[in-house]
PDB file of C-alpha atoms and ligand atoms in Angstrom:
ATOM      1  CA  MET A   1      25.555  52.751 -35.781  1.00 68.00           C
ATOM      2  CA  LYS A   2      29.070  50.902 -35.482  1.00 70.00           C
ATOM      3  CA  SER A   3      30.523  52.326 -38.939  1.00 91.00           C
ATOM      4  CA  PHE A   4      30.572  56.188 -37.674  1.00 97.00           C
ATOM      5  CA  ASP A   5      33.129  55.151 -35.492  1.00 97.00           C
ATOM      6  CA  LEU A   6      36.781  56.182 -36.205  1.00 98.00           C
ATOM      7  CA  THR A   7      38.450  54.618 -33.925  1.00 98.00           C
ATOM      8  CA  GLY A   8      42.001  53.858 -35.533  1.00 98.00           C
ATOM      9  CA  ARG A   9      41.986  56.536 -38.100  1.00 98.00           C
ATOM     10  CA  THR A  10      44.435  60.280 -37.900  1.00 98.00           C
ATOM     11  CA  ALA A  11      42.279  63.122 -39.095  1.00 99.00           C
ATOM     12  CA  LEU A  12      44.447  65.930 -40.558  1.00 99.00           C
ATOM     13  CA  VAL A  13      42.261  69.343 -40.024  1.00 99.00           C
ATOM     14  CA  THR A  14      43.990  72.376 -41.221  1.00 99.00           C
ATOM     15  CA  GLY A  15      42.993  75.583 -39.398  1.00 98.00           C
ATOM     16  CA  THR A  16      42.520  74.151 -35.986  1.00 98.00           C
ATOM     17  CA  SER A  17      43.754  77.015 -33.755  1.00 98.00           C
ATOM     18  CA  ARG A  18      40.124  78.475 -33.467  1.00 97.00           C
ATOM     19  CA  GLY A  19      36.649  78.792 -35.232  1.00 97.00           C
ATOM     20  CA  LEU A  20      35.573  75.704 -37.079  1.00 98.00           C
ATOM     21  CA  GLY A  21      38.442  73.905 -37.343  1.00 98.00           C
ATOM     22  CA  ALA A  22      39.066  73.895 -33.944  1.00 98.00           C
ATOM     23  CA  ARG A  23      35.153  72.207 -33.098  1.00 98.00           C
ATOM     24  CA  PHE A  24      35.836  70.035 -36.340  1.00 98.00           C
ATOM     25  CA  ALA A  25      38.937  68.529 -34.856  1.00 98.00           C
ATOM     26  CA  LEU A  26      37.174  68.244 -31.333  1.00 98.00           C
ATOM     27  CA  THR A  27      33.840  66.763 -33.283  1.00 98.00           C
ATOM     28  CA  LEU A  28      36.280  63.706 -34.702  1.00 98.00           C
ATOM     29  CA  ALA A  29      38.294  62.645 -31.696  1.00 98.00           C
ATOM     30  CA  GLU A  30      35.208  62.453 -30.008  1.00 98.00           C
ATOM     31  CA  ALA A  31      34.189  60.025 -32.799  1.00 98.00           C
ATOM     32  CA  GLY A  32      37.712  57.944 -31.872  1.00 98.00           C
ATOM     33  CA  ALA A  33      40.666  59.600 -34.372  1.00 98.00           C
ATOM     34  CA  ASP A  34      43.556  60.883 -33.140  1.00 98.00           C
ATOM     35  CA  ILE A  35      43.977  64.464 -34.638  1.00 98.00           C
ATOM     36  CA  ILE A  36      46.925  66.260 -36.696  1.00 98.00           C
ATOM     37  CA  GLY A  37      46.153  69.823 -35.952  1.00 98.00           C
ATOM     38  CA  THR A  38      47.486  73.012 -37.856  1.00 98.00           C
ATOM     39  CA  SER A  39      48.026  76.722 -37.297  1.00 98.00           C
ATOM     40  CA  ARG A  40      50.528  79.194 -38.959  1.00 98.00           C
ATOM     41  CA  ASN A  41      51.365  79.639 -34.906  1.00 98.00           C
ATOM     42  CA  VAL A  42      51.833  76.420 -33.553  1.00 98.00           C
ATOM     43  CA  ALA A  43      51.304  77.897 -29.753  1.00 98.00           C
ATOM     44  CA  ALA A  44      47.836  79.189 -30.526  1.00 98.00           C
ATOM     45  CA  MET A  45      46.992  74.920 -30.756  1.00 98.00           C
ATOM     46  CA  GLU A  46      47.857  74.779 -27.316  1.00 98.00           C
ATOM     47  CA  ASP A  47      44.078  75.303 -25.963  1.00 98.00           C
ATOM     48  CA  ILE A  48      42.574  72.210 -28.423  1.00 98.00           C
ATOM     49  CA  ARG A  49      45.356  70.452 -28.013  1.00 98.00           C
ATOM     50  CA  GLY A  50      44.476  70.218 -24.447  1.00 98.00           C
ATOM     51  CA  GLN A  51      40.549  69.373 -25.038  1.00 98.00           C
ATOM     52  CA  VAL A  52      41.852  66.397 -27.509  1.00 98.00           C
ATOM     53  CA  GLU A  53      44.015  65.066 -25.504  1.00 98.00           C
ATOM     54  CA  ALA A  54      41.605  65.094 -22.448  1.00 98.00           C
ATOM     55  CA  LEU A  55      39.423  62.781 -24.922  1.00 98.00           C
ATOM     56  CA  GLY A  56      42.279  60.646 -24.728  1.00 98.00           C
ATOM     57  CA  ARG A  57      43.181  60.884 -28.244  1.00 98.00           C
ATOM     58  CA  LYS A  58      46.295  62.321 -29.518  1.00 98.00           C
ATOM     59  CA  PHE A  59      47.393  65.622 -30.748  1.00 98.00           C
ATOM     60  CA  PHE A  60      50.093  66.721 -33.125  1.00 98.00           C
ATOM     61  CA  PRO A  61      50.495  70.072 -33.934  1.00 98.00           C
ATOM     62  CA  VAL A  62      52.236  71.140 -36.937  1.00 98.00           C
ATOM     63  CA  ALA A  63      53.015  74.391 -38.389  1.00 98.00           C
ATOM     64  CA  LEU A  64      51.075  75.678 -41.582  1.00 98.00           C
ATOM     65  CA  ASP A  65      51.199  78.249 -43.888  1.00 98.00           C
ATOM     66  CA  VAL A  66      48.660  76.806 -46.855  1.00 98.00           C
ATOM     67  CA  GLY A  67      49.684  80.099 -48.440  1.00 98.00           C
ATOM     68  CA  SER A  68      52.819  78.463 -49.273  1.00 98.00           C
ATOM     69  CA  PHE A  69      53.838  75.092 -51.653  1.00 98.00           C
ATOM     70  CA  GLU A  70      57.171  75.179 -49.093  1.00 98.00           C
ATOM     71  CA  SER A  71      55.313  75.169 -46.114  1.00 98.00           C
ATOM     72  CA  ILE A  72      52.510  72.312 -47.256  1.00 99.00           C
ATOM     73  CA  GLN A  73      56.040  70.394 -48.338  1.00 98.00           C
ATOM     74  CA  SER A  74      57.548  71.006 -44.901  1.00 98.00           C
ATOM     75  CA  ALA A  75      54.471  70.267 -43.071  1.00 98.00           C
ATOM     76  CA  VAL A  76      53.589  66.843 -44.986  1.00 98.00           C
ATOM     77  CA  ARG A  77      57.350  65.917 -44.643  1.00 98.00           C
ATOM     78  CA  GLU A  78      56.901  66.433 -40.572  1.00 98.00           C
ATOM     79  CA  MET A  79      53.526  64.497 -40.552  1.00 98.00           C
ATOM     80  CA  ARG A  80      55.379  61.855 -42.613  1.00 98.00           C
ATOM     81  CA  ASN A  81      58.098  61.752 -40.040  1.00 97.00           C
ATOM     82  CA  HIS A  82      55.078  61.292 -37.412  1.00 96.00           C
ATOM     83  CA  THR A  83      52.877  59.091 -38.689  1.00 97.00           C
ATOM     84  CA  ALA A  84      52.122  55.984 -41.225  1.00 96.00           C
ATOM     85  CA  ARG A  85      48.409  57.161 -41.773  1.00 98.00           C
ATOM     86  CA  ILE A  86      46.332  59.896 -42.789  1.00 98.00           C
ATOM     87  CA  ASP A  87      43.003  58.572 -43.376  1.00 98.00           C
ATOM     88  CA  ILE A  88      40.675  61.866 -43.076  1.00 99.00           C
ATOM     89  CA  LEU A  89      41.704  65.060 -43.977  1.00 99.00           C
ATOM     90  CA  VAL A  90      39.439  67.903 -43.716  1.00 99.00           C
ATOM     91  CA  ASN A  91      40.852  71.102 -45.744  1.00 98.00           C
ATOM     92  CA  ASN A  92      39.235  73.695 -43.317  1.00 98.00           C
ATOM     93  CA  ALA A  93      42.224  76.703 -43.423  1.00 98.00           C
ATOM     94  CA  GLY A  94      40.652  79.694 -44.924  1.00 98.00           C
ATOM     95  CA  CYS A  95      40.006  83.392 -44.909  1.00 97.00           C
ATOM     96  CA  ASN A  96      38.154  86.130 -46.371  1.00 96.00           C
ATOM     97  CA  VAL A  97      38.038  90.126 -46.958  1.00 97.00           C
ATOM     98  CA  ARG A  98      35.011  92.023 -46.526  1.00 95.00           C
ATOM     99  CA  LYS A  99      34.879  94.950 -48.826  1.00 96.00           C
ATOM    100  CA  PRO A 100      32.437  96.161 -51.694  1.00 97.00           C
ATOM    101  CA  ALA A 101      33.946  94.744 -55.269  1.00 98.00           C
ATOM    102  CA  THR A 102      35.339  97.973 -56.648  1.00 98.00           C
ATOM    103  CA  GLN A 103      37.355  98.063 -53.319  1.00 98.00           C
ATOM    104  CA  ILE A 104      38.805  94.909 -53.665  1.00 98.00           C
ATOM    105  CA  THR A 105      42.961  95.312 -54.558  1.00 98.00           C
ATOM    106  CA  TRP A 106      45.399  93.037 -56.612  1.00 98.00           C
ATOM    107  CA  ASP A 107      46.351  91.723 -52.691  1.00 98.00           C
ATOM    108  CA  ASP A 108      42.803  91.309 -51.651  1.00 98.00           C
ATOM    109  CA  TRP A 109      41.846  88.765 -54.366  1.00 98.00           C
ATOM    110  CA  ASN A 110      45.446  86.548 -53.991  1.00 98.00           C
ATOM    111  CA  LEU A 111      45.046  86.533 -50.885  1.00 98.00           C
ATOM    112  CA  VAL A 112      41.594  85.160 -50.671  1.00 98.00           C
ATOM    113  CA  VAL A 113      42.022  82.792 -53.078  1.00 98.00           C
ATOM    114  CA  ASP A 114      45.116  81.838 -52.898  1.00 98.00           C
ATOM    115  CA  THR A 115      44.430  80.698 -49.564  1.00 98.00           C
ATOM    116  CA  ASN A 116      41.263  79.001 -50.152  1.00 98.00           C
ATOM    117  CA  LEU A 117      41.230  77.518 -53.016  1.00 98.00           C
ATOM    118  CA  ARG A 118      45.134  76.949 -54.327  1.00 98.00           C
ATOM    119  CA  GLY A 119      45.840  75.579 -50.635  1.00 98.00           C
ATOM    120  CA  THR A 120      42.722  73.702 -50.622  1.00 99.00           C
ATOM    121  CA  PHE A 121      44.305  72.301 -53.738  1.00 99.00           C
ATOM    122  CA  PHE A 122      47.979  71.261 -52.917  1.00 99.00           C
ATOM    123  CA  VAL A 123      47.298  70.257 -49.118  1.00 99.00           C
ATOM    124  CA  ALA A 124      44.933  67.285 -50.781  1.00 99.00           C
ATOM    125  CA  GLN A 125      47.679  66.694 -53.334  1.00 99.00           C
ATOM    126  CA  GLN A 126      50.380  66.448 -51.100  1.00 98.00           C
ATOM    127  CA  VAL A 127      48.489  63.767 -48.559  1.00 99.00           C
ATOM    128  CA  ALA A 128      46.686  62.121 -51.453  1.00 99.00           C
ATOM    129  CA  ALA A 129      50.418  61.636 -53.224  1.00 98.00           C
ATOM    130  CA  GLU A 130      52.001  61.161 -49.564  1.00 98.00           C
ATOM    131  CA  PHE A 131      49.269  59.309 -47.442  1.00 98.00           C
ATOM    132  CA  MET A 132      46.057  58.037 -48.974  1.00 98.00           C
ATOM    133  CA  ILE A 133      46.905  57.062 -52.897  1.00 98.00           C
ATOM    134  CA  PRO A 134      49.318  53.937 -51.133  1.00 98.00           C
ATOM    135  CA  ALA A 135      46.944  53.308 -49.086  1.00 98.00           C
ATOM    136  CA  GLY A 136      44.685  52.914 -51.031  1.00 98.00           C
ATOM    137  CA  TYR A 137      41.730  54.436 -48.616  1.00 98.00           C
ATOM    138  CA  GLY A 138      41.198  58.344 -47.712  1.00 98.00           C
ATOM    139  CA  ARG A 139      38.195  60.692 -46.567  1.00 98.00           C
ATOM    140  CA  ILE A 140      38.714  64.181 -47.770  1.00 99.00           C
ATOM    141  CA  ILE A 141      36.294  66.989 -46.495  1.00 99.00           C
ATOM    142  CA  ASN A 142      36.916  70.093 -48.344  1.00 99.00           C
ATOM    143  CA  ILE A 143      35.205  73.357 -46.385  1.00 98.00           C
ATOM    144  CA  GLY A 144      33.087  74.831 -49.232  1.00 98.00           C
ATOM    145  CA  SER A 145      30.704  77.240 -48.133  1.00 98.00           C
ATOM    146  CA  VAL A 146      26.918  78.528 -49.137  1.00 98.00           C
ATOM    147  CA  THR A 147      28.910  80.757 -51.087  1.00 97.00           C
ATOM    148  CA  SER A 148      29.610  77.573 -53.692  1.00 98.00           C
ATOM    149  CA  VAL A 149      26.283  78.317 -55.139  1.00 98.00           C
ATOM    150  CA  ALA A 150      25.538  81.303 -54.066  1.00 96.00           C
ATOM    151  CA  GLY A 151      26.456  85.298 -54.570  1.00 95.00           C
ATOM    152  CA  TYR A 152      26.704  87.614 -51.715  1.00 94.00           C
ATOM    153  CA  ALA A 153      27.249  91.832 -51.901  1.00 96.00           C
ATOM    154  CA  GLY A 154      30.884  92.399 -50.499  1.00 96.00           C
ATOM    155  CA  LEU A 155      32.629  88.653 -50.567  1.00 97.00           C
ATOM    156  CA  ALA A 156      33.205  88.645 -54.568  1.00 98.00           C
ATOM    157  CA  PRO A 157      36.532  86.617 -53.773  1.00 98.00           C
ATOM    158  CA  TYR A 158      35.374  84.595 -51.487  1.00 98.00           C
ATOM    159  CA  CYS A 159      32.541  83.894 -53.162  1.00 98.00           C
ATOM    160  CA  ALA A 160      35.047  83.024 -56.424  1.00 98.00           C
ATOM    161  CA  SER A 161      37.117  80.839 -54.174  1.00 98.00           C
ATOM    162  CA  ARG A 162      34.235  78.414 -52.403  1.00 98.00           C
ATOM    163  CA  GLY A 163      32.397  78.343 -55.723  1.00 98.00           C
ATOM    164  CA  GLY A 164      36.016  76.914 -57.390  1.00 98.00           C
ATOM    165  CA  THR A 165      36.044  74.831 -53.798  1.00 98.00           C
ATOM    166  CA  LYS A 166      33.206  72.785 -55.376  1.00 98.00           C
ATOM    167  CA  GLN A 167      34.177  72.599 -58.467  1.00 98.00           C
ATOM    168  CA  LEU A 168      37.676  71.374 -57.617  1.00 98.00           C
ATOM    169  CA  THR A 169      35.957  68.724 -54.954  1.00 99.00           C
ATOM    170  CA  MET A 170      34.124  67.129 -58.426  1.00 98.00           C
ATOM    171  CA  SER A 171      37.338  67.019 -60.423  1.00 98.00           C
ATOM    172  CA  LEU A 172      39.440  65.551 -57.012  1.00 99.00           C
ATOM    173  CA  ALA A 173      36.716  63.055 -56.752  1.00 99.00           C
ATOM    174  CA  ASP A 174      36.671  61.463 -60.414  1.00 98.00           C
ATOM    175  CA  ASP A 175      41.045  61.749 -59.779  1.00 98.00           C
ATOM    176  CA  TRP A 176      41.246  59.611 -57.065  1.00 98.00           C
ATOM    177  CA  GLY A 177      37.945  57.813 -57.036  1.00 98.00           C
ATOM    178  CA  VAL A 178      39.983  54.962 -58.419  1.00 98.00           C
ATOM    179  CA  HIS A 179      42.362  54.680 -55.493  1.00 98.00           C
ATOM    180  CA  GLY A 180      39.453  54.146 -52.799  1.00 98.00           C
ATOM    181  CA  ILE A 181      39.336  58.048 -52.116  1.00 98.00           C
ATOM    182  CA  THR A 182      36.095  59.873 -51.510  1.00 99.00           C
ATOM    183  CA  VAL A 183      35.955  63.664 -51.883  1.00 99.00           C
ATOM    184  CA  ASN A 184      33.201  65.913 -50.526  1.00 99.00           C
ATOM    185  CA  CYS A 185      32.635  69.074 -49.757  1.00 99.00           C
ATOM    186  CA  LEU A 186      30.924  70.219 -46.051  1.00 98.00           C
ATOM    187  CA  ALA A 187      29.218  73.793 -47.144  1.00 98.00           C
ATOM    188  CA  PRO A 188      28.310  75.304 -43.892  1.00 98.00           C
ATOM    189  CA  GLY A 189      26.007  78.189 -44.112  1.00 98.00           C
ATOM    190  CA  TRP A 190      26.328  81.170 -41.825  1.00 97.00           C
ATOM    191  CA  PHE A 191      28.119  80.619 -38.794  1.00 95.00           C
ATOM    192  CA  LYS A 192      29.544  83.251 -35.856  1.00 92.00           C
ATOM    193  CA  THR A 193      33.356  83.029 -35.591  1.00 91.00           C
ATOM    194  CA  ALA A 194      36.183  85.008 -35.395  1.00 86.00           C
ATOM    195  CA  GLN A 195      36.665  85.413 -39.410  1.00 85.00           C
ATOM    196  CA  ASN A 196      33.119  87.480 -39.038  1.00 88.00           C
ATOM    197  CA  ALA A 197      32.242  88.208 -35.622  1.00 89.00           C
ATOM    198  CA  VAL A 198      32.299  91.989 -36.658  1.00 88.00           C
ATOM    199  CA  MET A 199      28.858  91.327 -38.777  1.00 89.00           C
ATOM    200  CA  TYR A 200      27.083  89.434 -35.667  1.00 93.00           C
ATOM    201  CA  GLU A 201      27.557  92.883 -33.776  1.00 93.00           C
ATOM    202  CA  ASP A 202      25.114  94.391 -35.960  1.00 94.00           C
ATOM    203  CA  LYS A 203      21.723  93.456 -33.906  1.00 94.00           C
ATOM    204  CA  GLU A 204      19.682  94.438 -37.386  1.00 95.00           C
ATOM    205  CA  TRP A 205      22.501  92.602 -39.544  1.00 93.00           C
ATOM    206  CA  VAL A 206      21.768  89.713 -37.383  1.00 94.00           C
ATOM    207  CA  GLU A 207      17.582  90.286 -37.605  1.00 95.00           C
ATOM    208  CA  TYR A 208      18.131  90.415 -41.555  1.00 94.00           C
ATOM    209  CA  LEU A 209      20.127  87.421 -41.583  1.00 94.00           C
ATOM    210  CA  SER A 210      17.657  85.586 -39.431  1.00 95.00           C
ATOM    211  CA  ASP A 211      14.365  85.969 -41.507  1.00 93.00           C
ATOM    212  CA  ARG A 212      16.670  84.881 -44.890  1.00 94.00           C
ATOM    213  CA  ILE A 213      17.216  81.542 -43.559  1.00 96.00           C
ATOM    214  CA  PRO A 214      14.211  79.579 -43.731  1.00 95.00           C
ATOM    215  CA  LEU A 215      15.078  77.584 -40.228  1.00 96.00           C
ATOM    216  CA  LYS A 216      15.592  81.091 -38.518  1.00 96.00           C
ATOM    217  CA  ARG A 217      19.051  81.627 -36.909  1.00 96.00           C
ATOM    218  CA  PRO A 218      22.229  81.649 -37.986  1.00 96.00           C
ATOM    219  CA  GLY A 219      24.526  78.325 -37.521  1.00 97.00           C
ATOM    220  CA  GLN A 220      25.169  77.041 -33.653  1.00 95.00           C
ATOM    221  CA  THR A 221      27.805  75.242 -32.433  1.00 92.00           C
ATOM    222  CA  GLY A 222      27.653  71.416 -32.445  1.00 96.00           C
ATOM    223  CA  ASP A 223      25.462  72.039 -36.199  1.00 98.00           C
ATOM    224  CA  LEU A 224      27.881  70.419 -38.559  1.00 98.00           C
ATOM    225  CA  ASP A 225      29.288  67.523 -35.402  1.00 98.00           C
ATOM    226  CA  GLY A 226      26.909  64.658 -37.488  1.00 98.00           C
ATOM    227  CA  PRO A 227      27.484  66.334 -41.331  1.00 98.00           C
ATOM    228  CA  LEU A 228      31.348  66.308 -40.723  1.00 98.00           C
ATOM    229  CA  VAL A 229      31.575  62.565 -38.970  1.00 98.00           C
ATOM    230  CA  PHE A 230      29.430  61.033 -40.981  1.00 98.00           C
ATOM    231  CA  LEU A 231      31.802  62.569 -44.299  1.00 98.00           C
ATOM    232  CA  ALA A 232      34.932  61.393 -42.455  1.00 98.00           C
ATOM    233  CA  SER A 233      33.325  57.467 -41.976  1.00 98.00           C
ATOM    234  CA  GLU A 234      32.450  54.185 -43.170  1.00 97.00           C
ATOM    235  CA  GLU A 235      28.839  55.227 -43.674  1.00 97.00           C
ATOM    236  CA  SER A 236      29.685  58.052 -46.444  1.00 98.00           C
ATOM    237  CA  ARG A 237      31.406  55.285 -48.698  1.00 97.00           C
ATOM    238  CA  TYR A 238      29.507  55.327 -51.723  1.00 98.00           C
ATOM    239  CA  MET A 239      29.335  59.438 -52.182  1.00 98.00           C
ATOM    240  CA  THR A 240      31.765  61.378 -53.710  1.00 99.00           C
ATOM    241  CA  GLY A 241      32.106  64.867 -55.356  1.00 98.00           C
ATOM    242  CA  GLN A 242      29.259  66.341 -53.697  1.00 98.00           C
ATOM    243  CA  LEU A 243      28.561  68.997 -51.774  1.00 98.00           C
ATOM    244  CA  LEU A 244      26.618  68.673 -48.571  1.00 98.00           C
ATOM    245  CA  LEU A 245      24.840  72.369 -47.574  1.00 98.00           C
ATOM    246  CA  ILE A 246      24.443  72.867 -43.803  1.00 98.00           C
ATOM    247  CA  ASP A 247      22.988  76.009 -43.886  1.00 98.00           C
ATOM    248  CA  GLY A 248      19.853  76.407 -42.226  1.00 98.00           C
ATOM    249  CA  GLY A 249      18.230  76.548 -45.907  1.00 97.00           C
ATOM    250  CA  ILE A 250      19.781  79.931 -46.923  1.00 96.00           C
ATOM    251  CA  SER A 251      20.616  78.343 -50.071  1.00 96.00           C
ATOM    252  CA  THR A 252      17.213  78.317 -51.095  1.00 94.00           C
ATOM    253  CA  GLY A 253      17.014  81.810 -51.971  1.00 88.00           C
ATOM    254  CA  ALA A 254      14.444  82.569 -49.651  1.00 79.00           C
ATOM    255  CA  THR A 255      13.453  85.664 -49.720  1.00 79.00           C
ATOM    256  CA  ARG A 256       9.886  86.851 -48.247  1.00 75.00           C
ATOM    257  CA  ALA A 257       7.819  87.047 -51.504  1.00 77.00           C
ATOM    258  CA  VAL A 258       4.653  88.349 -48.803  1.00 80.00           C
ATOM    259  CA  PRO A 259       4.533  90.971 -46.459  1.00 79.00           C
ATOM    260  CA  LYS A 260       5.949  90.088 -42.940  1.00 74.00           C
ATOM    261  CA  LYS A 261       2.788  90.136 -40.557  1.00 72.00           C
TER     262      LYS A 261
HETATM  263  N1  NAP B   1      32.656  80.924 -40.388  1.00 80.87           N
HETATM  264  C1  NAP B   1      31.533  80.668 -41.614  1.00 80.87           C
HETATM  265  O1  NAP B   1      30.216  81.370 -40.761  1.00 80.87           O
HETATM  266  C2  NAP B   1      31.575  79.967 -42.169  1.00 80.87           C
HETATM  267  C3  NAP B   1      30.894  79.455 -43.112  1.00 80.87           C
HETATM  268  C4  NAP B   1      31.365  78.929 -44.166  1.00 80.87           C
HETATM  269  C5  NAP B   1      32.445  78.531 -44.364  1.00 80.87           C
HETATM  270  N2  NAP B   1      33.637  78.845 -43.547  1.00 80.87           N
HETATM  271  C6  NAP B   1      35.044  78.339 -43.634  1.00 80.87           C
HETATM  272  O2  NAP B   1      35.349  77.439 -42.977  1.00 80.87           O
HETATM  273  C7  NAP B   1      36.795  77.540 -42.359  1.00 80.87           C
HETATM  274  C8  NAP B   1      36.970  78.090 -41.289  1.00 80.87           C
HETATM  275  O3  NAP B   1      36.343  79.369 -41.041  1.00 80.87           O
HETATM  276  P1  NAP B   1      35.928  80.190 -39.682  1.00 80.87           P
HETATM  277  O4  NAP B   1      34.921  80.925 -39.549  1.00 80.87           O
HETATM  278  O5  NAP B   1      36.212  78.786 -38.476  1.00 80.87           O
HETATM  279  O6  NAP B   1      37.114  81.101 -39.233  1.00 80.87           O
HETATM  280  P2  NAP B   1      38.582  81.694 -38.344  1.00 80.87           P
HETATM  281  O7  NAP B   1      37.940  81.797 -37.638  1.00 80.87           O
HETATM  282  O8  NAP B   1      39.273  82.791 -38.927  1.00 80.87           O
HETATM  283  O9  NAP B   1      39.898  80.250 -38.450  1.00 80.87           O
HETATM  284  C9  NAP B   1      40.488  80.531 -39.300  1.00 80.87           C
HETATM  285  C10 NAP B   1      41.353  79.268 -39.400  1.00 80.87           C
HETATM  286  O10 NAP B   1      42.094  79.172 -40.510  1.00 80.87           O
HETATM  287  C11 NAP B   1      43.397  79.038 -40.754  1.00 80.87           C
HETATM  288  N3  NAP B   1      43.955  79.710 -41.551  1.00 80.87           N
HETATM  289  C12 NAP B   1      43.867  81.020 -41.762  1.00 80.87           C
HETATM  290  N4  NAP B   1      44.855  81.696 -43.111  1.00 80.87           N
HETATM  291  C13 NAP B   1      45.935  80.709 -43.182  1.00 80.87           C
HETATM  292  C14 NAP B   1      46.648  80.350 -43.701  1.00 80.87           C
HETATM  293  N5  NAP B   1      47.573  81.162 -44.935  1.00 80.87           N
HETATM  294  N6  NAP B   1      47.736  79.088 -43.539  1.00 80.87           N
HETATM  295  C15 NAP B   1      47.049  78.356 -42.366  1.00 80.87           C
HETATM  296  N7  NAP B   1      45.783  78.323 -41.922  1.00 80.87           N
HETATM  297  C16 NAP B   1      44.945  79.614 -42.180  1.00 80.87           C
HETATM  298  C17 NAP B   1      43.783  80.214 -39.467  1.00 80.87           C
HETATM  299  O11 NAP B   1      44.490  79.560 -38.911  1.00 80.87           O
HETATM  300  P3  NAP B   1      46.277  80.571 -38.106  1.00 80.87           P
HETATM  301  O12 NAP B   1      45.488  81.987 -38.324  1.00 80.87           O
HETATM  302  O13 NAP B   1      46.038  80.440 -36.969  1.00 80.87           O
HETATM  303  O14 NAP B   1      47.235  79.822 -38.816  1.00 80.87           O
HETATM  304  C18 NAP B   1      42.496  79.856 -38.363  1.00 80.87           C
HETATM  305  O15 NAP B   1      42.627  78.296 -37.625  1.00 80.87           O
HETATM  306  C19 NAP B   1      37.106  78.701 -43.691  1.00 80.87           C
HETATM  307  O16 NAP B   1      37.671  77.725 -44.364  1.00 80.87           O
HETATM  308  C20 NAP B   1      35.658  79.634 -43.792  1.00 80.87           C
HETATM  309  O17 NAP B   1      36.026  80.082 -45.247  1.00 80.87           O
HETATM  310  C21 NAP B   1      33.640  79.793 -42.891  1.00 80.87           C
END
């Protein structure tokens, strides 16, 4: 379908140095978009930059720490000096701290909630004000999680931040629909990346997790490509404020109610 084509669009993907963000940048570039990538360490984007440029698309790397308002403002200024348009924003930068709730420190809480929720909001605010509202067009995709709708032991600040991401998405959709901007939340289930690699070293845990997922496996590279392009494209034009869960069904709360054969 022609309207999934992103040729001529510019997409900002935060947290492009590795993991899901690197894949999002590549996927949008494959669909035709030029990419602005960010990391706290610009050199860490060399690999993804090469991959995007090999597709014939442009890649502009920008230093950004979403934990600092000054950094967000200065990054958006740098983007403005580079380009007149950002059509698509993928608010992907995020972090996690895995600990029992009684061991979470004040600083742990602030790190996770400030990065994942405050960072998502202020990046969206600055990009909308500088690029999308004046243009009367935008596709904002906030990366949420299955934890936007479910609680997990050991992930209290993370779940709180991702629940907030979902609510923030609805609020911004209502704020900015009048400007031709859609705001949706793409919510992955469990995908193996640097953020959670240690969990996947535990075979027993992977078996336990897979058993609880109706499709019987964690997420794999490529599972988010189609949903991402859909949300970034014309095909999602009448959808805003929504949560799109790509999680193999684990958000159904699947728990075995019969003995295992
Ligand atoms: N993996 C999963 O199963 C899963 C599931 C649901 C949702 N998510 C969400 O998807 C996103 C990507 O996760 P991932 O698994 O790919 O994680 P990852 O491999 O740890 O990558 C995290 C990315 O976020 C960036 N980042 C972290 N803190 C930042 C900060 N303060 N300022 C700017 N950038 C920052 C990192 O960039 P630098 O370190 O280079 O600055 C990196 O590019 C996160 O928001 C995560 O919550 C992941």
